Amino acid sequence: MSRTDLSQTYQEQGDLFARILAALADSGRSTDRVTVEDLAPVDHFHARGFPATVELAERLPIKAGDRLVDIGCGVGGPARYLAKRFGCHVSGIDITARFVDTGNKLTELVGLTSQVEIELGDGQTLPYADAQFDGAYSQHVTMNVPDRAAFFAEACRVLKPGAFFALTEHGLGPTGDPRYPVPWSDDGRGAYLITPNETRAALEAAGFTDIHIQETGQHYLSGYKAAVAKAEAGTLPAFGVHLLMGDSAVDKIRNAGINIEEGRTCPIQVICRKA
Ligand SMILES: C[S@@+](CC[C@H](N)C(=O)[O-])C[C@H]1O[C@@H](n2cnc3c(N)ncnc32)[C@H](O)[C@@H]1O
């Protein structure tokens, strides 16, 4: 099975948890009684951040007591939000050790360890038994996944029949050849974009049905442009998702927008279910 090379993308040195707490304090918030909402500007590591998670949640049939899996959960903001909002349990898995470590510390900080746990692992080989989960989701992860067939087959395997799978990603656009750096790759290493049609075919082959694909690029574009404008004006809040992106965060955000405008990428949101 192919391995994902993310050594350049998410591996910046330093104590990420400490940096998040320091930035939280700098932004004037209390670090004594931190809530899921306090962390939301920084721990939803995908285009449009927290509002995009909220909008996705509103489209998903999640009930109290459900067991969900967040594949490529990052530092776990979406998992904590869904657990708190719906009273469900979320198992997060991520391939980047520093995100797993930081994510579990943030979960403890907001008092949700009985509902959310994050472990180190690869979405291409999930460490769960068959038909365990009532739903699965993966936000902005698959751009880094070389073996989409394995990733989708694993997501399908661990779901109960009829359970939902939600996916957001930057697909490959009609003109292709994205500009780098972008939030998921500094220079093209570890990036494996495929077109929306290829994603649909891969999902069908894995056993998913009722596949609804919505293009989200224009929606993302306004968010990227607003962030770049704030950065250029020196008004980007210190407590933001750019904390997870390293020194070239603004270039990454700028290129993510340009890639959409130039048709190099085609971001999508997919909701489907296991047949
Ligand atoms: C842009 S971040 C998104 C994080 C999270 N889904 C969110 O929305 O906040 C991409 C994440 O995917 C993870 N990732 C990439 N390839 C993976 C794989 N094969 N298995 C598990 N996680 C993976 C990275 O480590 C990173 O945390």
Short mmCIF file of C-alpha atoms in Angstrom, two decimals, residues 86-217:
data_model
loop_
_atom_site.label_atom_id
_atom_site.label_comp_id
_atom_site.label_asym_id
_atom_site.label_seq_id
_atom_site.Cartn_x
_atom_site.Cartn_y
_atom_site.Cartn_z
CA PHE A 86 -25.22 16.18 19.24
CA GLY A 87 -24.19 14.25 22.35
CA CYS A 88 -22.46 11.67 20.17
CA HIS A 89 -19.12 9.88 20.49
CA VAL A 90 -16.35 10.62 17.98
CA SER A 91 -13.24 8.54 17.32
CA GLY A 92 -10.64 10.64 15.58
CA ILE A 93 -7.68 9.24 13.70
CA ASP A 94 -4.80 11.18 12.19
CA ILE A 95 -1.45 10.33 10.66
CA THR A 96 0.39 13.35 12.17
CA ALA A 97 1.62 12.63 15.71
CA ARG A 98 1.83 16.27 16.82
CA PHE A 99 -1.82 16.83 15.86
CA VAL A 100 -2.91 13.70 17.73
CA ASP A 101 -1.02 14.78 20.83
CA THR A 102 -2.29 18.37 20.64
CA GLY A 103 -5.83 17.21 19.84
CA ASN A 104 -6.05 15.00 22.91
CA LYS A 105 -4.73 17.80 25.13
CA LEU A 106 -7.33 20.21 23.71
CA THR A 107 -10.07 17.62 24.30
CA GLU A 108 -8.99 17.30 27.92
CA LEU A 109 -8.88 21.08 28.25
CA VAL A 110 -12.56 21.39 27.26
CA GLY A 111 -13.63 18.36 29.32
CA LEU A 112 -14.77 16.07 26.50
CA THR A 113 -12.54 13.02 27.00
CA SER A 114 -15.54 10.77 27.61
CA GLN A 115 -16.88 11.56 24.11
CA VAL A 116 -13.83 12.17 21.91
CA GLU A 117 -10.59 10.27 21.59
CA ILE A 118 -7.94 10.74 18.93
CA GLU A 119 -5.40 8.15 17.91
CA LEU A 120 -2.48 7.96 15.56
CA GLY A 121 -3.15 6.02 12.39
CA ASP A 122 -3.62 5.97 8.63
CA GLY A 123 -7.03 6.30 7.00
CA GLN A 124 -5.87 3.77 4.40
CA THR A 125 -5.74 1.05 7.10
CA LEU A 126 -8.23 1.90 9.85
CA PRO A 127 -7.75 0.15 13.23
CA TYR A 128 -11.47 -0.51 13.73
CA ALA A 129 -13.67 -3.59 13.36
CA ASP A 130 -16.23 -3.82 10.54
CA ALA A 131 -19.60 -2.00 10.75
CA GLN A 132 -18.80 -0.06 13.94
CA PHE A 133 -19.92 3.46 13.12
CA ASP A 134 -23.16 5.36 12.45
CA GLY A 135 -21.33 7.92 10.34
CA ALA A 136 -17.91 8.94 9.06
CA TYR A 137 -16.48 12.16 7.76
CA SER A 138 -13.20 13.43 6.41
CA GLN A 139 -12.65 17.14 5.88
CA HIS A 140 -9.76 18.26 3.67
CA VAL A 141 -7.71 15.09 4.12
CA THR A 142 -7.85 13.14 0.87
CA MET A 143 -5.67 15.66 -1.01
CA ASN A 144 -2.85 13.90 0.90
CA VAL A 145 -4.02 10.33 0.34
CA PRO A 146 -2.28 8.38 -2.43
CA ASP A 147 -4.52 5.31 -2.32
CA ARG A 148 -8.09 6.63 -2.57
CA ALA A 149 -9.46 3.14 -3.24
CA ALA A 150 -8.05 1.89 0.07
CA PHE A 151 -9.12 5.04 1.97
CA PHE A 152 -12.74 4.86 0.76
CA ALA A 153 -12.91 1.07 1.13
CA GLU A 154 -11.78 1.39 4.74
CA ALA A 155 -14.31 4.15 5.46
CA CYS A 156 -17.03 1.94 3.98
CA ARG A 157 -15.89 -1.17 5.86
CA VAL A 158 -16.12 0.43 9.32
CA LEU A 159 -19.61 1.90 8.70
CA LYS A 160 -22.91 0.21 9.43
CA PRO A 161 -25.09 -0.38 6.34
CA GLY A 162 -26.84 2.87 5.35
CA ALA A 163 -24.52 5.04 7.47
CA PHE A 164 -23.38 8.36 6.03
CA PHE A 165 -19.95 9.35 4.77
CA ALA A 166 -19.17 13.06 4.27
CA LEU A 167 -16.09 14.25 2.48
CA THR A 168 -14.66 17.67 1.65
CA GLU A 169 -11.59 18.08 -0.51
CA HIS A 170 -9.84 20.14 -3.13
CA GLY A 171 -10.32 18.10 -6.28
CA LEU A 172 -8.18 18.55 -9.35
CA GLY A 173 -9.63 21.27 -11.62
CA PRO A 174 -9.90 21.28 -15.41
CA THR A 175 -6.61 23.14 -15.94
CA GLY A 176 -4.74 21.08 -13.30
CA ASP A 177 -1.19 21.72 -12.08
CA PRO A 178 -1.86 23.60 -8.79
CA ARG A 179 0.45 26.39 -7.65
CA TYR A 180 2.37 25.70 -4.42
CA PRO A 181 2.63 26.11 -1.48
CA VAL A 182 -0.95 25.30 -0.48
CA PRO A 183 -2.27 24.32 2.96
CA TRP A 184 -1.89 20.60 2.16
CA SER A 185 1.56 20.68 0.53
CA ASP A 186 4.60 22.95 0.43
CA ASP A 187 5.79 21.94 -3.00
CA GLY A 188 3.64 19.17 -4.43
CA ARG A 189 5.12 16.42 -2.29
CA GLY A 190 2.40 14.43 -0.51
CA ALA A 191 -0.33 15.87 -2.77
CA TYR A 192 -2.57 13.51 -4.74
CA LEU A 193 -5.48 15.44 -6.23
CA ILE A 194 -8.05 13.70 -8.41
CA THR A 195 -11.03 15.13 -10.28
CA PRO A 196 -14.56 15.14 -8.84
CA ASN A 197 -15.57 12.50 -11.41
CA GLU A 198 -12.71 10.28 -10.29
CA THR A 199 -13.78 10.79 -6.66
CA ARG A 200 -17.33 9.75 -7.53
CA ALA A 201 -16.10 6.63 -9.33
CA ALA A 202 -13.81 5.71 -6.42
CA LEU A 203 -16.65 6.13 -3.91
CA GLU A 204 -18.97 3.96 -6.00
CA ALA A 205 -16.31 1.28 -6.36
CA ALA A 206 -15.81 1.30 -2.57
CA GLY A 207 -19.50 0.59 -1.94
CA PHE A 208 -21.07 4.03 -1.45
CA THR A 209 -24.38 5.10 -2.97
CA ASP A 210 -26.61 8.24 -3.09
CA ILE A 211 -23.50 10.28 -3.85
CA HIS A 212 -24.22 14.03 -3.80
CA ILE A 213 -21.34 16.23 -4.93
CA GLN A 214 -21.46 19.99 -4.55
CA GLU A 215 -18.77 22.36 -5.84
CA THR A 216 -17.66 24.68 -3.04
CA GLY A 217 -14.89 26.70 -4.74
#
